[in-house]
Short mmCIF file of C-alpha atoms and ligand atoms in Angstrom, two decimals:
data_model
loop_
_atom_site.label_atom_id
_atom_site.label_comp_id
_atom_site.label_asym_id
_atom_site.label_seq_id
_atom_site.Cartn_x
_atom_site.Cartn_y
_atom_site.Cartn_z
CA MET A 1222 8.60 -50.98 11.82
CA LEU A 1223 5.94 -48.61 13.08
CA THR A 1224 2.53 -50.21 13.47
CA PRO A 1225 -0.68 -48.15 13.11
CA SER A 1226 -1.05 -48.27 16.89
CA LEU A 1227 2.48 -46.94 17.49
CA GLU A 1228 1.90 -44.23 14.87
CA ASP A 1229 -1.25 -43.19 16.73
CA TYR A 1230 0.80 -42.88 19.94
CA LEU A 1231 3.34 -40.67 18.18
CA GLU A 1232 0.53 -38.52 16.81
CA THR A 1233 -1.11 -38.21 20.23
CA ILE A 1234 2.16 -37.23 21.93
CA TYR A 1235 2.87 -34.72 19.15
CA LEU A 1236 -0.51 -33.05 19.65
CA LEU A 1237 -0.07 -33.02 23.45
CA GLN A 1238 3.30 -31.32 23.09
CA GLN A 1239 2.06 -28.20 21.33
CA ASN A 1240 4.83 -25.63 21.25
CA ASN A 1241 6.67 -27.58 23.92
CA SER A 1242 4.51 -25.84 26.48
CA ARG A 1243 4.60 -29.06 28.48
CA ASP A 1244 5.76 -32.62 28.12
CA ALA A 1245 3.26 -35.37 27.54
CA ARG A 1246 2.53 -37.57 30.53
CA VAL A 1247 1.44 -41.19 30.58
CA ARG A 1248 -1.95 -40.34 32.08
CA ASP A 1249 -2.58 -37.65 29.41
CA ILE A 1250 -1.74 -40.09 26.65
CA ALA A 1251 -3.94 -42.79 28.21
CA SER A 1252 -6.90 -40.45 28.55
CA GLU A 1253 -6.42 -39.06 25.02
CA ARG A 1254 -6.42 -42.58 23.55
CA SER A 1255 -9.10 -43.92 25.95
CA VAL A 1256 -6.88 -46.75 27.20
CA LYS A 1257 -5.47 -47.72 30.59
CA ALA A 1258 -2.13 -46.26 31.64
CA SER A 1259 -0.80 -49.80 31.99
CA SER A 1260 -1.25 -50.41 28.26
CA VAL A 1261 0.47 -47.15 27.32
CA THR A 1262 3.78 -48.04 28.98
CA PRO A 1263 4.78 -50.97 26.69
CA ALA A 1264 4.09 -48.85 23.61
CA LEU A 1265 6.22 -46.01 24.98
CA LYS A 1266 8.99 -48.44 25.81
CA ARG A 1267 8.93 -49.76 22.24
CA LEU A 1268 8.95 -46.25 20.74
CA SER A 1269 11.80 -45.30 23.02
CA GLU A 1270 13.85 -48.33 21.93
CA MET A 1271 13.21 -47.37 18.30
CA GLY A 1272 14.55 -43.87 18.95
CA TYR A 1273 11.28 -41.98 18.54
CA LEU A 1274 11.03 -40.62 22.05
CA CYS A 1275 12.80 -40.31 25.34
CA TYR A 1276 11.72 -40.15 28.93
CA GLU A 1277 13.22 -36.93 30.21
CA GLN A 1278 12.12 -37.72 33.72
CA ARG A 1279 10.29 -40.59 35.29
CA GLU A 1280 6.83 -39.62 34.06
CA THR A 1281 7.37 -37.21 31.19
CA ILE A 1282 7.73 -38.12 27.55
CA ARG A 1283 9.31 -36.09 24.78
CA LEU A 1284 9.58 -36.87 21.06
CA THR A 1285 13.03 -36.95 19.51
CA GLU A 1286 13.62 -35.19 16.16
CA GLN A 1287 13.05 -38.55 14.46
CA GLY A 1288 9.84 -38.92 16.47
CA LYS A 1289 8.60 -35.48 15.44
CA ILE A 1290 9.23 -36.23 11.77
CA ALA A 1291 7.31 -39.52 11.99
CA ALA A 1292 4.47 -37.91 13.97
CA ARG A 1293 4.13 -35.00 11.53
CA ARG A 1294 4.02 -37.46 8.64
CA VAL A 1295 1.04 -39.32 10.13
CA TYR A 1296 -0.68 -36.13 11.27
CA ALA A 1297 -0.31 -34.60 7.79
CA ARG A 1298 -2.19 -37.58 6.34
CA HIS A 1299 -4.82 -37.22 9.06
CA VAL A 1300 -5.37 -33.54 8.22
CA LEU A 1301 -5.61 -34.26 4.51
CA LEU A 1302 -8.02 -37.19 4.85
CA PHE A 1303 -10.14 -35.36 7.40
CA GLN A 1304 -10.41 -32.42 5.01
CA PHE A 1305 -11.56 -34.79 2.28
CA PHE A 1306 -14.16 -36.67 4.32
CA HIS A 1307 -15.43 -33.59 6.18
CA ASP A 1308 -15.14 -30.66 3.78
CA ILE A 1309 -15.59 -32.46 0.45
CA LEU A 1310 -17.77 -35.47 1.25
CA GLY A 1311 -19.74 -33.67 3.96
CA MET A 1312 -19.23 -36.21 6.74
CA ASP A 1313 -19.79 -35.08 10.34
CA GLU A 1314 -16.68 -34.20 12.32
CA GLU A 1315 -16.43 -37.29 14.53
CA PRO A 1316 -16.92 -39.96 11.83
CA ALA A 1317 -14.62 -38.00 9.50
CA LYS A 1318 -11.92 -38.02 12.21
CA SER A 1319 -12.37 -41.71 12.69
CA GLU A 1320 -12.06 -42.45 8.94
CA ALA A 1321 -8.94 -40.29 8.78
CA CYS A 1322 -7.42 -42.03 11.79
CA GLY A 1323 -7.94 -45.42 10.17
CA MET A 1324 -6.63 -44.52 6.71
CA GLU A 1325 -3.73 -42.25 7.70
CA HIS A 1326 -1.50 -45.27 8.31
CA ALA A 1327 -2.07 -46.81 4.90
CA LEU A 1328 -2.03 -43.80 2.57
CA SER A 1329 0.96 -44.06 0.23
CA ASP A 1330 3.07 -41.11 -0.90
CA GLU A 1331 1.48 -41.26 -4.33
CA GLY A 1332 -2.03 -41.46 -2.90
CA MET A 1333 -1.26 -38.47 -0.69
CA ASP A 1334 0.15 -36.52 -3.62
CA ARG A 1335 -3.05 -37.14 -5.64
CA PHE A 1336 -5.23 -35.89 -2.76
CA VAL A 1337 -3.04 -32.79 -2.55
CA GLN A 1338 -3.31 -32.20 -6.31
CA PHE A 1339 -7.08 -32.41 -5.97
CA PHE A 1340 -7.12 -29.70 -3.29
CA GLU A 1341 -4.60 -27.58 -5.20
CA SER A 1342 -6.82 -27.60 -8.27
CA ARG A 1343 -9.83 -26.55 -6.17
CA LEU A 1344 -7.86 -23.56 -4.90
CA ALA A 1345 -6.66 -22.67 -8.39
CA CYS A 1346 -8.07 -19.80 -10.40
CA PRO A 1347 -11.63 -20.51 -11.61
CA ASN A 1348 -10.99 -18.42 -14.72
CA GLU A 1349 -8.20 -20.75 -15.76
CA HIS A 1350 -5.66 -17.98 -15.61
CA LYS A 1351 -3.19 -20.57 -14.36
CA CYS A 1352 -2.17 -17.91 -11.90
CA GLN A 1353 -0.62 -20.36 -9.45
CA LEU A 1354 1.18 -22.18 -12.19
CA GLN A 1355 3.03 -19.09 -13.38
CA ASP A 1356 4.93 -16.38 -11.62
CA ASP A 1357 3.15 -13.85 -13.77
CA ALA A 1358 0.76 -12.44 -11.19
CA ALA A 1359 -0.35 -9.65 -13.54
CA SER A 1360 -2.19 -12.17 -15.70
CA CYS A 1361 -4.63 -12.74 -12.87
CA ASN A 1362 -5.34 -9.30 -11.48
CA ALA A 1363 -8.94 -9.59 -12.63
CA CYS A 1364 -9.53 -12.80 -10.74
CA PRO A 1365 -11.92 -11.96 -7.88
CA ARG A 1366 -11.99 -15.25 -6.01
CA HIS A 1367 -8.28 -15.45 -5.91
CA GLN A 1368 -7.21 -12.03 -4.75
CA SER A 1369 -3.95 -12.36 -6.56
CA SER A 1370 -2.52 -9.38 -4.69
CA LEU A 1371 -2.57 -11.48 -1.52
CA ARG A 1372 -0.93 -14.47 -3.16
CA THR A 1373 2.62 -14.51 -1.97
CA SER A 1374 5.53 -16.40 -0.47
CA ILE A 1375 6.36 -16.89 3.20
CA ASP A 1376 9.52 -14.97 2.34
CA HIS A 1377 7.43 -11.85 1.77
CA LEU A 1378 5.26 -12.12 4.88
CA GLU A 1379 6.10 -10.01 7.90
CA ASP A 1380 7.02 -11.76 11.14
CA GLY A 1381 3.84 -12.71 13.00
CA CYS A 1382 1.68 -12.69 9.87
CA SER A 1383 -0.41 -15.69 8.99
CA ALA A 1384 -1.36 -17.19 5.65
CA THR A 1385 -3.12 -20.14 4.06
CA VAL A 1386 -1.22 -22.64 1.94
CA LEU A 1387 -2.47 -22.80 -1.67
CA ARG A 1388 0.02 -24.88 -3.55
CA ILE A 1389 3.37 -26.67 -3.35
CA ARG A 1390 5.25 -25.75 -6.49
CA THR A 1391 7.80 -28.51 -6.72
CA THR A 1392 7.87 -32.22 -7.52
CA GLY A 1393 9.32 -35.51 -6.37
CA LYS A 1394 11.06 -35.95 -3.05
CA ALA A 1395 11.27 -32.21 -2.33
CA ARG A 1396 7.48 -32.00 -2.64
CA GLN A 1397 6.86 -35.08 -0.50
CA THR A 1398 9.12 -33.76 2.26
CA ILE A 1399 7.06 -30.56 2.42
CA LEU A 1400 3.75 -32.48 2.40
CA ASP A 1401 5.02 -34.78 5.16
CA MET A 1402 5.61 -31.68 7.31
CA GLY A 1403 1.87 -31.01 7.14
CA ILE A 1404 2.23 -28.10 4.72
CA LEU A 1405 -0.89 -28.80 2.67
CA PRO A 1406 -3.52 -26.81 0.76
CA ASN A 1407 -5.92 -24.94 3.10
CA VAL A 1408 -3.61 -25.31 6.11
CA ALA A 1409 -2.87 -22.14 8.11
CA ILE A 1410 0.71 -21.17 8.88
CA THR A 1411 2.27 -18.18 10.64
CA ARG A 1412 5.68 -16.77 9.90
CA VAL A 1413 7.73 -16.54 13.10
CA ARG A 1414 11.07 -15.16 11.89
CA ALA A 1415 13.95 -15.63 9.51
CA THR A 1416 16.82 -17.83 10.68
CA LYS A 1417 20.39 -18.16 9.40
CA THR A 1418 19.40 -20.94 7.02
CA GLY A 1419 15.71 -20.40 6.30
CA ILE A 1420 12.45 -19.31 7.89
CA LEU A 1421 10.83 -20.46 11.11
CA ILE A 1422 7.06 -20.93 10.85
CA ASP A 1423 4.32 -22.01 13.22
CA ILE A 1424 2.02 -24.78 12.01
CA ALA A 1425 -0.63 -26.41 14.23
CA ASN A 1426 1.01 -24.75 17.25
CA HIS A 1427 4.40 -26.26 16.53
CA GLU A 1428 7.43 -24.35 15.33
CA LEU A 1429 9.08 -25.71 12.21
CA GLU A 1430 12.08 -24.48 10.26
CA LEU A 1431 11.88 -24.39 6.46
CA THR A 1432 14.90 -24.08 4.18
CA ASN A 1433 14.96 -21.20 1.68
CA GLU A 1434 14.49 -23.77 -1.06
CA GLN A 1435 11.30 -25.06 0.60
CA VAL A 1436 10.03 -21.52 1.19
CA LYS A 1437 10.37 -20.81 -2.55
CA ALA A 1438 8.18 -23.81 -3.40
CA ILE A 1439 5.27 -22.88 -1.12
CA VAL A 1440 2.56 -20.57 -2.51
CA VAL A 1441 0.39 -18.97 0.18
CA ARG A 1442 -2.45 -16.48 0.42
CA ALA A 1443 -1.71 -13.89 3.07
CA ASP A 1444 -4.49 -13.27 5.57
CA GLN A 1445 -6.00 -9.87 5.00
CA MET A 1446 -3.90 -7.43 6.99
CA ALA A 1447 -5.45 -4.72 9.11
CA SER A 1448 -3.82 -1.98 7.04
CA ASN A 1449 -5.57 -3.26 3.91
CA GLU A 1450 -8.99 -3.04 5.49
CA THR A 1451 -8.92 0.64 6.37
MN1 LIG B 1889 -4.76 -43.48 13.32
#
């Protein structure tokens, strides 16, 4: 079983490996976690035995697919809790990070879902047009805060365009899988391109492939495009 400490290692390695631009190294991990390199090695050995990472070379570390899934799951909770402590409760950045880092390991799926519902309702239409609950966009054309014309699906974005997640319109396991990928209200994503089986997006400088089914469930607000401003 993953302990909080091992989960923190996975999270650190995940963040060091942004877009696979470079592999994580023991000394980077040690400095990131403020520990000695000698205490990093046993943790990496354990994670490697559990199938979460592999040493490609002597000094470099790379997460396996299983490792990436586990790391994203912890990081998603971190992002959500940080948002709550910082943006909602008004805590300073550093203490909010520290609260999030402590609680991210204990937050259950249901607890996470309730936090997400809270943020979804804050992003919902203030005029109670239920515009995110229905596909009927016309009912909300008068809603100024919401800019319903920009509310869309990743399917309708052009390659290279970015958007902010507003809502995950599905329930149960399908919803939890999306949340565990870090696709949460207020999080920025960029569409990379369509693939044979879905759409490739960029989230927190990592590429991630979504199935068409998942794409359909994610409601986003497109960032204002240059052509709309002129
Ligand atoms: Mn932590």
